[in-house]
Amino acid sequence: MFFWAYPDVDWKKAKGMRDIITHHYANINAETVFFTCKRKIPVLLDTIQRIIHELKS
């Protein structure tokens, strides 16, 4: 399984956000986090559920 097979998620930006949240939390922009939670997390969740389903098949 390769992540580029799931282009709905910008995997590079997802990893970058994780880095910022875990290592540079003093510089977090609350509006960016809110936007990500509202708009990007649902797409990520759907994609991860699809990956899990395909792995089980």
PDB file of C-alpha atoms in Angstrom:
ATOM      1  CA  MET A   1       0.000   0.000   0.000  1.00  0.00           C
ATOM      2  CA  PHE A   2       1.315   3.386  -0.960  1.00  0.00           C
ATOM      3  CA  PHE A   3      -0.052   6.639   0.359  1.00  0.00           C
ATOM      4  CA  TRP A   4       0.058   8.331  -3.025  1.00  0.00           C
ATOM      5  CA  ALA A   5      -2.716   5.913  -3.974  1.00  0.00           C
ATOM      6  CA  TYR A   6      -4.897   8.073  -1.703  1.00  0.00           C
ATOM      7  CA  PRO A   7      -4.516  11.610  -3.061  1.00  0.00           C
ATOM      8  CA  ASP A   8      -7.506  12.988  -1.120  1.00  0.00           C
ATOM      9  CA  VAL A   9      -5.105  13.583   1.775  1.00  0.00           C
ATOM     10  CA  ASP A  10      -2.056  15.814   1.508  1.00  0.00           C
ATOM     11  CA  TRP A  11       0.180  13.434   3.455  1.00  0.00           C
ATOM     12  CA  LYS A  12       3.161  15.806   3.483  1.00  0.00           C
ATOM     13  CA  LYS A  13       1.106  18.598   5.057  1.00  0.00           C
ATOM     14  CA  ALA A  14      -0.446  16.154   7.534  1.00  0.00           C
ATOM     15  CA  LYS A  15       3.027  15.095   8.680  1.00  0.00           C
ATOM     16  CA  GLY A  16       4.104  18.733   8.824  1.00  0.00           C
ATOM     17  CA  MET A  17       1.165  19.665  11.021  1.00  0.00           C
ATOM     18  CA  ARG A  18       1.946  16.785  13.331  1.00  0.00           C
ATOM     19  CA  ASP A  19       5.518  18.082  13.633  1.00  0.00           C
ATOM     20  CA  ILE A  20       4.316  21.584  14.482  1.00  0.00           C
ATOM     21  CA  ILE A  21       1.796  20.339  17.062  1.00  0.00           C
ATOM     22  CA  THR A  22       4.302  18.072  18.814  1.00  0.00           C
ATOM     23  CA  HIS A  23       7.482  20.150  18.623  1.00  0.00           C
ATOM     24  CA  HIS A  24       6.513  23.776  18.047  1.00  0.00           C
ATOM     25  CA  TYR A  25       3.260  24.010  19.980  1.00  0.00           C
ATOM     26  CA  ALA A  26       4.033  27.550  21.194  1.00  0.00           C
ATOM     27  CA  ASN A  27       3.642  28.751  17.599  1.00  0.00           C
ATOM     28  CA  ILE A  28       0.314  27.082  16.845  1.00  0.00           C
ATOM     29  CA  ASN A  29      -2.272  29.219  15.088  1.00  0.00           C
ATOM     30  CA  ALA A  30      -5.655  28.394  16.631  1.00  0.00           C
ATOM     31  CA  GLU A  31      -7.561  29.321  13.462  1.00  0.00           C
ATOM     32  CA  THR A  32      -5.449  26.927  11.401  1.00  0.00           C
ATOM     33  CA  VAL A  33      -6.069  24.113  13.880  1.00  0.00           C
ATOM     34  CA  PHE A  34      -9.805  24.841  13.886  1.00  0.00           C
ATOM     35  CA  PHE A  35      -9.916  24.874  10.070  1.00  0.00           C
ATOM     36  CA  THR A  36      -8.009  21.594   9.951  1.00  0.00           C
ATOM     37  CA  CYS A  37     -10.346  19.948  12.444  1.00  0.00           C
ATOM     38  CA  LYS A  38     -13.463  21.098  10.605  1.00  0.00           C
ATOM     39  CA  ARG A  39     -12.376  20.604   6.978  1.00  0.00           C
ATOM     40  CA  LYS A  40      -9.427  18.227   6.773  1.00  0.00           C
ATOM     41  CA  ILE A  41      -9.918  15.674   9.549  1.00  0.00           C
ATOM     42  CA  PRO A  42     -13.192  14.302   8.098  1.00  0.00           C
ATOM     43  CA  VAL A  43     -11.439  13.644   4.763  1.00  0.00           C
ATOM     44  CA  LEU A  44      -8.521  12.024   6.592  1.00  0.00           C
ATOM     45  CA  LEU A  45     -10.901   9.843   8.607  1.00  0.00           C
ATOM     46  CA  ASP A  46     -12.741   8.677   5.480  1.00  0.00           C
ATOM     47  CA  THR A  47      -9.445   7.878   3.775  1.00  0.00           C
ATOM     48  CA  ILE A  48      -8.096   5.941   6.748  1.00  0.00           C
ATOM     49  CA  GLN A  49     -11.329   3.951   6.987  1.00  0.00           C
ATOM     50  CA  ARG A  50     -11.031   3.139   3.265  1.00  0.00           C
ATOM     51  CA  ILE A  51      -7.413   2.020   3.752  1.00  0.00           C
ATOM     52  CA  ILE A  52      -8.403  -0.230   6.671  1.00  0.00           C
ATOM     53  CA  HIS A  53     -11.254  -1.724   4.628  1.00  0.00           C
ATOM     54  CA  GLU A  54      -8.939  -2.418   1.690  1.00  0.00           C
ATOM     55  CA  LEU A  55      -6.335  -4.009   3.971  1.00  0.00           C
ATOM     56  CA  LYS A  56      -8.985  -6.356   5.382  1.00  0.00           C
ATOM     57  CA  SER A  57     -10.140  -7.386   1.903  1.00  0.00           C
TER      58      SER A  57
END
